[in-house]
């Protein structure tokens, strides 16, 4: 009898184990389905890539940064994180402006730039003192300011974005390239503008070829320059190639040897980048950097051409928040008045 009983017990035990296994699988499947559903529901928010955009907010021209941010935010569905870089004295003003306007919905971080990093690296130049403002050199120090991103967009404040910033972010950088810029010879429709106002678009306009240190670089003076007012940067390559250290080296050499400060273009921030990135950069779609809008108060592009442009840049002396300037309507539509009333547009009737 005992063996018979033990066989029955074994069969009963096997039956119980089978039922338990079936129930476990059922519960596990439901649990997995719920878990997957939860992950799926989070995907749009959690998995969407963040696009970091760096813009400086300088004293006296904060309205420029506000208009630039407003234009970017209004023309994209992308998950943009704005890094608004300022000096200690300007940060409270820009933060208040954002938080007390319709821009309060944006994702942003305010980053303080310490101008002490520039000590001994800037040569005084009375011809264009505005080019010596500390925030003009923020682009040299991107990896120190932006820690967690592989790819970063840097924009000058005197720009307006009319396209979807996602397109600019998707710019392909060739292997080994730390940055992409706009080539100054890339757009035939701008060549007439360049010639008519006597602008330079070659290295000759930025570097002093009378100096041996410049001639030793072996760069032809007729090489086409690029504009670093719009940058798509790869932070890993930037750090790996020690780009910041290389730029600082040329800044210090300029202090000692005056290699570029007093040349025609006055490219205090552009010139070191032209040296360091020579033949080592990718290019941005030309329509993503239509520039020279601030070069002359008289010379204008066709309205149709500007409507097609993805990004407009008022580089030059004649800014769209000042007077005189051109194509101010394309800038002013994105401007948000200062809630504190401190920043005001300069207009003929003001």
mmCIF file of C-alpha atoms in Angstrom:
data_model
loop_
_atom_site.group_PDB
_atom_site.id
_atom_site.type_symbol
_atom_site.label_atom_id
_atom_site.label_comp_id
_atom_site.label_asym_id
_atom_site.label_seq_id
_atom_site.Cartn_x
_atom_site.Cartn_y
_atom_site.Cartn_z
ATOM 1 C CA UNK A 1 0.000 0.000 0.000
ATOM 2 C CA UNK A 2 2.802 2.462 0.854
ATOM 3 C CA UNK A 3 4.326 2.544 -2.653
ATOM 4 C CA UNK A 4 0.823 3.139 -4.123
ATOM 5 C CA UNK A 5 0.205 6.017 -1.710
ATOM 6 C CA UNK A 6 3.561 7.566 -2.481
ATOM 7 C CA UNK A 7 2.883 7.430 -6.261
ATOM 8 C CA UNK A 8 -0.454 9.191 -5.700
ATOM 9 C CA UNK A 9 1.275 11.805 -3.612
ATOM 10 C CA UNK A 10 3.888 12.335 -6.316
ATOM 11 C CA UNK A 11 1.185 12.694 -8.982
ATOM 12 C CA UNK A 12 -0.733 15.146 -6.773
ATOM 13 C CA UNK A 13 2.411 17.122 -6.167
ATOM 14 C CA UNK A 14 3.155 17.257 -9.903
ATOM 15 C CA UNK A 15 -0.406 18.416 -10.580
ATOM 16 C CA UNK A 16 -0.101 21.193 -7.992
ATOM 17 C CA UNK A 17 3.242 22.273 -9.425
ATOM 18 C CA UNK A 18 1.796 22.352 -12.961
ATOM 19 C CA UNK A 19 -1.148 24.496 -11.857
ATOM 20 C CA UNK A 20 1.227 26.825 -9.992
ATOM 21 C CA UNK A 21 3.462 27.140 -13.068
ATOM 22 C CA UNK A 22 0.450 27.977 -15.274
ATOM 23 C CA UNK A 23 -0.798 30.593 -12.790
ATOM 24 C CA UNK A 24 2.713 32.091 -12.449
ATOM 25 C CA UNK A 25 3.053 32.437 -16.218
ATOM 26 C CA UNK A 26 -0.348 34.083 -16.498
ATOM 27 C CA UNK A 27 0.428 36.577 -13.717
ATOM 28 C CA UNK A 28 3.917 37.236 -15.124
ATOM 29 C CA UNK A 29 2.512 37.896 -18.599
ATOM 30 C CA UNK A 30 -0.039 40.384 -17.220
ATOM 31 C CA UNK A 31 2.663 42.043 -15.128
ATOM 32 C CA UNK A 32 4.973 42.344 -18.151
ATOM 33 C CA UNK A 33 2.190 43.751 -20.262
ATOM 34 C CA UNK A 34 1.415 46.369 -17.611
ATOM 35 C CA UNK A 35 5.094 47.186 -17.275
ATOM 36 C CA UNK A 36 5.507 47.544 -21.035
ATOM 37 C CA UNK A 37 2.401 49.698 -21.198
ATOM 38 C CA UNK A 38 3.871 51.949 -18.499
ATOM 39 C CA UNK A 39 7.186 52.211 -20.379
ATOM 40 C CA UNK A 40 5.366 52.955 -23.638
ATOM 41 C CA UNK A 41 3.321 55.675 -21.980
ATOM 42 C CA UNK A 42 6.545 57.299 -20.744
ATOM 43 C CA UNK A 43 8.374 57.053 -24.066
ATOM 44 C CA UNK A 44 7.353 60.364 -25.664
ATOM 45 C CA UNK A 45 8.507 62.345 -22.627
ATOM 46 C CA UNK A 46 11.301 60.192 -21.241
ATOM 47 C CA UNK A 47 12.953 58.982 -24.442
ATOM 48 C CA UNK A 48 12.828 62.172 -26.502
ATOM 49 C CA UNK A 49 16.316 63.504 -27.096
ATOM 50 C CA UNK A 50 17.104 66.797 -25.415
ATOM 51 C CA UNK A 51 18.516 69.526 -27.673
ATOM 52 C CA UNK A 52 20.860 71.803 -25.693
ATOM 53 C CA UNK A 53 21.035 75.354 -27.085
ATOM 54 C CA UNK A 54 23.571 77.808 -25.627
ATOM 55 C CA UNK A 55 22.798 81.549 -25.867
ATOM 56 C CA UNK A 56 24.508 84.403 -24.017
ATOM 57 C CA UNK A 57 22.602 87.175 -22.250
ATOM 58 C CA UNK A 58 24.889 90.201 -22.184
ATOM 59 C CA UNK A 59 24.170 93.467 -20.402
ATOM 60 C CA UNK A 60 22.611 95.995 -22.750
ATOM 61 C CA UNK A 61 21.472 93.389 -25.272
ATOM 62 C CA UNK A 62 19.380 90.930 -23.289
ATOM 63 C CA UNK A 63 16.437 91.605 -25.554
ATOM 64 C CA UNK A 64 18.450 89.908 -28.284
ATOM 65 C CA UNK A 65 18.739 86.674 -26.305
ATOM 66 C CA UNK A 66 15.013 86.832 -25.484
ATOM 67 C CA UNK A 67 14.025 87.251 -29.148
ATOM 68 C CA UNK A 68 16.353 84.426 -30.214
ATOM 69 C CA UNK A 69 14.936 82.054 -27.574
ATOM 70 C CA UNK A 70 11.380 83.075 -28.452
ATOM 71 C CA UNK A 71 11.931 82.335 -32.160
ATOM 72 C CA UNK A 72 13.474 78.911 -31.470
ATOM 73 C CA UNK A 73 10.773 77.864 -29.001
ATOM 74 C CA UNK A 74 7.939 79.024 -31.265
ATOM 75 C CA UNK A 75 9.147 77.113 -34.325
ATOM 76 C CA UNK A 76 9.807 73.628 -32.959
ATOM 77 C CA UNK A 77 8.142 70.709 -31.201
ATOM 78 C CA UNK A 78 11.554 69.405 -30.140
ATOM 79 C CA UNK A 79 12.621 68.994 -26.513
ATOM 80 C CA UNK A 80 14.894 72.052 -26.257
ATOM 81 C CA UNK A 81 16.901 72.873 -23.146
ATOM 82 C CA UNK A 82 18.212 76.445 -23.207
ATOM 83 C CA UNK A 83 21.486 77.214 -21.463
ATOM 84 C CA UNK A 84 21.343 80.972 -20.891
ATOM 85 C CA UNK A 85 24.864 82.159 -20.068
ATOM 86 C CA UNK A 86 25.428 85.446 -18.273
ATOM 87 C CA UNK A 87 27.705 87.297 -15.896
ATOM 88 C CA UNK A 88 26.900 87.412 -12.194
ATOM 89 C CA UNK A 89 25.452 90.937 -12.499
ATOM 90 C CA UNK A 90 23.114 90.141 -15.398
ATOM 91 C CA UNK A 91 21.717 86.767 -14.350
ATOM 92 C CA UNK A 92 18.882 88.020 -12.054
ATOM 93 C CA UNK A 93 17.548 90.289 -14.837
ATOM 94 C CA UNK A 94 17.412 87.603 -17.543
ATOM 95 C CA UNK A 95 15.913 85.033 -15.157
ATOM 96 C CA UNK A 96 13.149 87.446 -14.158
ATOM 97 C CA UNK A 97 12.478 88.339 -17.805
ATOM 98 C CA UNK A 98 11.994 84.670 -18.734
ATOM 99 C CA UNK A 99 9.933 83.778 -15.684
ATOM 100 C CA UNK A 100 7.609 86.790 -16.028
ATOM 101 C CA UNK A 101 6.833 86.447 -19.735
ATOM 102 C CA UNK A 102 5.325 83.831 -22.024
ATOM 103 C CA UNK A 103 8.762 82.172 -22.068
ATOM 104 C CA UNK A 104 8.091 80.812 -18.578
ATOM 105 C CA UNK A 105 7.093 77.527 -20.270
ATOM 106 C CA UNK A 106 10.588 76.885 -21.692
ATOM 107 C CA UNK A 107 13.125 74.488 -20.155
ATOM 108 C CA UNK A 108 16.186 76.529 -19.241
ATOM 109 C CA UNK A 109 19.238 76.687 -17.019
ATOM 110 C CA UNK A 110 21.019 79.925 -16.201
ATOM 111 C CA UNK A 111 24.799 79.474 -16.224
ATOM 112 C CA UNK A 112 27.231 81.996 -14.774
ATOM 113 C CA UNK A 113 30.368 82.665 -16.830
ATOM 114 C CA UNK A 114 33.413 83.708 -14.821
ATOM 115 C CA UNK A 115 35.413 86.281 -16.855
ATOM 116 C CA UNK A 116 38.518 85.508 -14.798
ATOM 117 C CA UNK A 117 39.234 82.593 -17.156
ATOM 118 C CA UNK A 118 40.093 85.246 -19.768
ATOM 119 C CA UNK A 119 42.678 87.051 -17.648
ATOM 120 C CA UNK A 120 45.815 87.704 -19.705
ATOM 121 C CA UNK A 121 44.237 86.287 -22.865
ATOM 122 C CA UNK A 122 42.572 89.338 -24.433
ATOM 123 C CA UNK A 123 44.437 92.137 -26.140
ATOM 124 C CA UNK A 124 42.717 95.511 -25.797
ATOM 125 C CA UNK A 125 41.475 96.889 -29.120
ATOM 126 C CA UNK A 126 39.862 100.324 -29.136
ATOM 127 C CA UNK A 127 38.431 99.973 -32.653
ATOM 128 C CA UNK A 128 35.772 97.389 -31.694
ATOM 129 C CA UNK A 129 35.531 97.309 -27.869
ATOM 130 C CA UNK A 130 32.198 95.436 -28.013
ATOM 131 C CA UNK A 131 34.065 92.416 -29.422
ATOM 132 C CA UNK A 132 36.078 92.165 -26.202
ATOM 133 C CA UNK A 133 33.049 91.546 -23.964
ATOM 134 C CA UNK A 134 33.670 88.376 -21.886
ATOM 135 C CA UNK A 135 30.557 86.580 -23.143
ATOM 136 C CA UNK A 136 31.927 86.804 -26.690
ATOM 137 C CA UNK A 137 34.311 84.010 -25.678
ATOM 138 C CA UNK A 138 31.759 81.638 -24.115
ATOM 139 C CA UNK A 139 31.894 79.503 -27.289
ATOM 140 C CA UNK A 140 35.535 78.647 -26.457
ATOM 141 C CA UNK A 141 34.509 77.061 -23.161
ATOM 142 C CA UNK A 142 31.448 74.966 -24.061
ATOM 143 C CA UNK A 143 32.586 71.720 -22.335
ATOM 144 C CA UNK A 144 33.238 73.594 -19.076
ATOM 145 C CA UNK A 145 29.724 75.063 -19.071
ATOM 146 C CA UNK A 146 27.738 72.144 -20.505
ATOM 147 C CA UNK A 147 28.491 68.854 -18.795
ATOM 148 C CA UNK A 148 26.078 66.089 -19.768
ATOM 149 C CA UNK A 149 25.518 66.468 -23.519
ATOM 150 C CA UNK A 150 27.325 64.835 -26.420
ATOM 151 C CA UNK A 151 26.122 67.370 -28.985
ATOM 152 C CA UNK A 152 25.465 71.080 -28.395
ATOM 153 C CA UNK A 153 24.234 74.038 -30.453
ATOM 154 C CA UNK A 154 25.805 77.432 -29.765
ATOM 155 C CA UNK A 155 24.095 80.553 -31.160
ATOM 156 C CA UNK A 156 25.049 84.224 -31.068
ATOM 157 C CA UNK A 157 22.334 86.392 -29.515
ATOM 158 C CA UNK A 158 21.745 88.504 -32.651
ATOM 159 C CA UNK A 159 20.006 85.694 -34.523
ATOM 160 C CA UNK A 160 16.427 84.690 -35.284
ATOM 161 C CA UNK A 161 15.485 81.083 -36.041
ATOM 162 C CA UNK A 162 12.696 80.648 -38.587
ATOM 163 C CA UNK A 163 13.064 76.875 -39.060
ATOM 164 C CA UNK A 164 12.816 73.866 -36.749
ATOM 165 C CA UNK A 165 15.942 73.758 -34.563
ATOM 166 C CA UNK A 166 15.798 69.943 -34.777
ATOM 167 C CA UNK A 167 17.073 70.257 -38.379
ATOM 168 C CA UNK A 168 20.145 72.179 -37.267
ATOM 169 C CA UNK A 169 20.759 69.720 -34.428
ATOM 170 C CA UNK A 170 20.655 66.847 -36.946
ATOM 171 C CA UNK A 171 23.653 68.332 -38.812
ATOM 172 C CA UNK A 172 26.087 65.481 -39.464
ATOM 173 C CA UNK A 173 29.615 65.945 -38.164
ATOM 174 C CA UNK A 174 32.314 63.949 -39.940
ATOM 175 C CA UNK A 175 34.370 61.530 -37.789
ATOM 176 C CA UNK A 176 37.100 63.449 -35.956
ATOM 177 C CA UNK A 177 35.360 66.822 -36.315
ATOM 178 C CA UNK A 178 34.606 68.702 -33.102
ATOM 179 C CA UNK A 179 32.341 71.298 -34.754
ATOM 180 C CA UNK A 180 30.319 72.359 -37.782
ATOM 181 C CA UNK A 181 30.215 75.972 -39.039
ATOM 182 C CA UNK A 182 28.885 77.964 -41.980
ATOM 183 C CA UNK A 183 31.427 78.360 -44.723
ATOM 184 C CA UNK A 184 31.662 82.015 -45.814
ATOM 185 C CA UNK A 185 31.745 81.055 -49.497
ATOM 186 C CA UNK A 186 28.840 78.627 -49.304
ATOM 187 C CA UNK A 187 25.930 80.704 -50.597
ATOM 188 C CA UNK A 188 26.208 82.475 -53.973
ATOM 189 C CA UNK A 189 23.191 84.690 -53.213
ATOM 190 C CA UNK A 190 25.163 86.395 -50.416
ATOM 191 C CA UNK A 191 28.288 87.073 -52.490
ATOM 192 C CA UNK A 192 26.926 90.293 -53.975
ATOM 193 C CA UNK A 193 26.107 91.569 -50.482
ATOM 194 C CA UNK A 194 29.629 90.704 -49.316
ATOM 195 C CA UNK A 195 31.239 92.564 -52.226
ATOM 196 C CA UNK A 196 28.950 95.602 -52.023
ATOM 197 C CA UNK A 197 29.843 96.430 -48.409
ATOM 198 C CA UNK A 198 33.502 95.407 -48.559
ATOM 199 C CA UNK A 199 33.281 92.453 -46.199
ATOM 200 C CA UNK A 200 36.001 89.854 -45.946
ATOM 201 C CA UNK A 201 35.312 86.163 -46.429
ATOM 202 C CA UNK A 202 38.883 84.861 -46.489
ATOM 203 C CA UNK A 203 41.592 84.327 -43.880
ATOM 204 C CA UNK A 204 43.313 87.482 -45.134
ATOM 205 C CA UNK A 205 40.543 89.507 -43.515
ATOM 206 C CA UNK A 206 41.125 88.008 -40.071
ATOM 207 C CA UNK A 207 44.826 87.204 -39.677
ATOM 208 C CA UNK A 208 47.838 89.487 -40.056
ATOM 209 C CA UNK A 209 49.945 87.816 -42.737
ATOM 210 C CA UNK A 210 52.780 90.249 -42.092
ATOM 211 C CA UNK A 211 53.500 88.254 -38.913
ATOM 212 C CA UNK A 212 55.819 85.246 -39.148
ATOM 213 C CA UNK A 213 53.672 83.178 -36.752
ATOM 214 C CA UNK A 214 50.744 83.470 -39.169
ATOM 215 C CA UNK A 215 52.814 82.703 -42.272
ATOM 216 C CA UNK A 216 54.257 79.663 -40.476
ATOM 217 C CA UNK A 217 50.755 78.164 -40.288
ATOM 218 C CA UNK A 218 50.951 77.487 -44.026
ATOM 219 C CA UNK A 219 47.336 78.590 -44.571
ATOM 220 C CA UNK A 220 46.719 80.416 -47.843
ATOM 221 C CA UNK A 221 45.357 83.944 -47.205
ATOM 222 C CA UNK A 222 42.712 83.300 -49.870
ATOM 223 C CA UNK A 223 41.274 80.340 -47.911
ATOM 224 C CA UNK A 224 37.559 80.809 -47.306
ATOM 225 C CA UNK A 225 36.728 81.737 -43.707
ATOM 226 C CA UNK A 226 33.779 80.497 -41.640
ATOM 227 C CA UNK A 227 31.465 82.192 -39.162
ATOM 228 C CA UNK A 228 31.379 80.850 -35.563
ATOM 229 C CA UNK A 229 28.123 82.624 -34.655
ATOM 230 C CA UNK A 230 26.303 79.327 -35.226
ATOM 231 C CA UNK A 231 28.060 76.160 -34.066
ATOM 232 C CA UNK A 232 26.998 72.529 -33.841
ATOM 233 C CA UNK A 233 29.618 70.962 -31.569
ATOM 234 C CA UNK A 234 30.615 67.439 -30.562
ATOM 235 C CA UNK A 235 31.676 67.688 -26.915
ATOM 236 C CA UNK A 236 33.541 64.365 -26.861
ATOM 237 C CA UNK A 237 35.768 65.379 -29.784
ATOM 238 C CA UNK A 238 36.137 68.919 -28.393
ATOM 239 C CA UNK A 239 37.515 67.562 -25.121
ATOM 240 C CA UNK A 240 39.568 64.828 -26.775
ATOM 241 C CA UNK A 241 41.296 67.348 -29.065
ATOM 242 C CA UNK A 242 41.697 69.873 -26.228
ATOM 243 C CA UNK A 243 40.112 72.560 -28.404
ATOM 244 C CA UNK A 244 39.722 75.014 -25.528
ATOM 245 C CA UNK A 245 43.450 74.775 -24.692
ATOM 246 C CA UNK A 246 44.362 75.313 -28.341
ATOM 247 C CA UNK A 247 42.142 78.411 -28.568
ATOM 248 C CA UNK A 248 43.635 79.808 -25.356
ATOM 249 C CA UNK A 249 47.134 79.292 -26.746
ATOM 250 C CA UNK A 250 46.357 81.506 -29.747
ATOM 251 C CA UNK A 251 44.659 84.107 -27.564
ATOM 252 C CA UNK A 252 47.811 84.362 -25.460
ATOM 253 C CA UNK A 253 50.040 84.539 -28.545
ATOM 254 C CA UNK A 254 47.885 87.362 -29.865
ATOM 255 C CA UNK A 255 48.365 89.296 -26.623
ATOM 256 C CA UNK A 256 52.126 88.950 -27.085
ATOM 257 C CA UNK A 257 52.428 89.326 -30.871
ATOM 258 C CA UNK A 258 49.251 91.129 -32.074
ATOM 259 C CA UNK A 259 48.419 88.488 -34.685
ATOM 260 C CA UNK A 260 44.854 89.483 -35.457
ATOM 261 C CA UNK A 261 43.242 92.107 -33.202
ATOM 262 C CA UNK A 262 43.720 95.158 -35.408
ATOM 263 C CA UNK A 263 43.103 93.542 -38.798
ATOM 264 C CA UNK A 264 40.207 94.584 -40.987
ATOM 265 C CA UNK A 265 37.545 92.176 -39.740
ATOM 266 C CA UNK A 266 38.331 92.704 -36.064
ATOM 267 C CA UNK A 267 37.679 89.005 -35.505
ATOM 268 C CA UNK A 268 38.797 88.747 -31.911
ATOM 269 C CA UNK A 269 36.787 85.562 -31.261
ATOM 270 C CA UNK A 270 36.703 84.358 -34.870
ATOM 271 C CA UNK A 271 40.437 84.423 -35.608
ATOM 272 C CA UNK A 272 41.606 81.788 -33.075
ATOM 273 C CA UNK A 273 38.834 79.493 -34.267
ATOM 274 C CA UNK A 274 39.904 79.943 -37.899
ATOM 275 C CA UNK A 275 43.386 78.774 -36.910
ATOM 276 C CA UNK A 276 42.387 75.860 -34.666
ATOM 277 C CA UNK A 277 39.626 74.497 -36.915
ATOM 278 C CA UNK A 278 41.383 74.986 -40.268
ATOM 279 C CA UNK A 279 40.339 72.024 -42.473
ATOM 280 C CA UNK A 280 38.908 70.296 -39.387
ATOM 281 C CA UNK A 281 35.229 71.206 -39.425
ATOM 282 C CA UNK A 282 31.990 70.025 -40.985
ATOM 283 C CA UNK A 283 29.601 72.431 -42.698
ATOM 284 C CA UNK A 284 26.122 73.619 -41.823
ATOM 285 C CA UNK A 285 23.372 73.865 -44.430
ATOM 286 C CA UNK A 286 23.794 77.403 -45.883
ATOM 287 C CA UNK A 287 20.119 78.288 -45.289
ATOM 288 C CA UNK A 288 20.722 77.701 -41.585
ATOM 289 C CA UNK A 289 22.985 80.737 -41.367
ATOM 290 C CA UNK A 290 22.036 83.735 -43.515
ATOM 291 C CA UNK A 291 24.298 86.451 -42.172
ATOM 292 C CA UNK A 292 25.580 89.996 -42.634
ATOM 293 C CA UNK A 293 22.133 91.524 -41.920
ATOM 294 C CA UNK A 294 23.837 93.898 -39.478
ATOM 295 C CA UNK A 295 26.716 94.918 -41.715
ATOM 296 C CA UNK A 296 25.111 97.945 -43.350
ATOM 297 C CA UNK A 297 22.085 100.143 -42.520
ATOM 298 C CA UNK A 298 21.318 100.431 -46.243
ATOM 299 C CA UNK A 299 22.032 97.114 -47.979
ATOM 300 C CA UNK A 300 19.108 94.685 -47.935
ATOM 301 C CA UNK A 301 18.392 91.143 -49.059
ATOM 302 C CA UNK A 302 15.209 90.336 -51.005
ATOM 303 C CA UNK A 303 12.252 89.620 -48.713
ATOM 304 C CA UNK A 304 11.544 86.365 -50.581
ATOM 305 C CA UNK A 305 15.094 85.124 -49.922
ATOM 306 C CA UNK A 306 14.840 85.950 -46.228
ATOM 307 C CA UNK A 307 11.463 84.215 -45.906
ATOM 308 C CA UNK A 308 13.111 81.017 -47.176
ATOM 309 C CA UNK A 309 15.993 81.296 -44.688
ATOM 310 C CA UNK A 310 16.013 79.028 -41.629
ATOM 311 C CA UNK A 311 18.233 81.292 -39.513
ATOM 312 C CA UNK A 312 18.992 85.022 -39.804
ATOM 313 C CA UNK A 313 22.093 86.623 -38.284
ATOM 314 C CA UNK A 314 22.555 90.375 -37.796
ATOM 315 C CA UNK A 315 26.335 90.133 -37.439
ATOM 316 C CA UNK A 316 27.938 93.542 -37.793
ATOM 317 C CA UNK A 317 27.434 96.896 -36.061
ATOM 318 C CA UNK A 318 23.799 97.561 -37.012
ATOM 319 C CA UNK A 319 21.642 95.483 -34.669
ATOM 320 C CA UNK A 320 17.874 95.066 -35.103
ATOM 321 C CA UNK A 321 17.063 96.381 -31.613
ATOM 322 C CA UNK A 322 18.980 99.593 -32.420
ATOM 323 C CA UNK A 323 18.617 102.246 -35.098
ATOM 324 C CA UNK A 324 19.514 102.354 -37.931
ATOM 325 C CA UNK A 325 19.199 98.708 -38.969
ATOM 326 C CA UNK A 326 17.549 96.630 -41.685
ATOM 327 C CA UNK A 327 14.894 93.889 -41.763
ATOM 328 C CA UNK A 328 13.841 94.789 -38.213
ATOM 329 C CA UNK A 329 10.314 93.448 -38.847
ATOM 330 C CA UNK A 330 11.713 89.895 -39.069
ATOM 331 C CA UNK A 331 13.401 90.328 -35.688
ATOM 332 C CA UNK A 332 10.768 92.324 -33.841
ATOM 333 C CA UNK A 333 7.978 89.764 -34.368
ATOM 334 C CA UNK A 334 9.811 87.488 -31.864
ATOM 335 C CA UNK A 335 10.801 90.167 -29.355
ATOM 336 C CA UNK A 336 9.109 90.059 -25.945
ATOM 337 C CA UNK A 337 9.144 93.389 -24.032
ATOM 338 C CA UNK A 338 11.108 93.551 -20.798
ATOM 339 C CA UNK A 339 8.650 93.271 -17.855
ATOM 340 C CA UNK A 340 11.005 95.475 -15.808
ATOM 341 C CA UNK A 341 11.055 98.138 -18.546
ATOM 342 C CA UNK A 342 14.841 98.442 -18.477
ATOM 343 C CA UNK A 343 15.513 97.174 -22.011
ATOM 344 C CA UNK A 344 13.902 99.326 -24.693
ATOM 345 C CA UNK A 345 14.064 99.202 -28.486
ATOM 346 C CA UNK A 346 15.714 102.155 -30.197
ATOM 347 C CA UNK A 347 13.478 103.365 -33.000
ATOM 348 C CA UNK A 348 13.330 106.588 -35.084
ATOM 349 C CA UNK A 349 10.308 107.829 -33.155
ATOM 350 C CA UNK A 350 11.516 106.775 -29.692
#
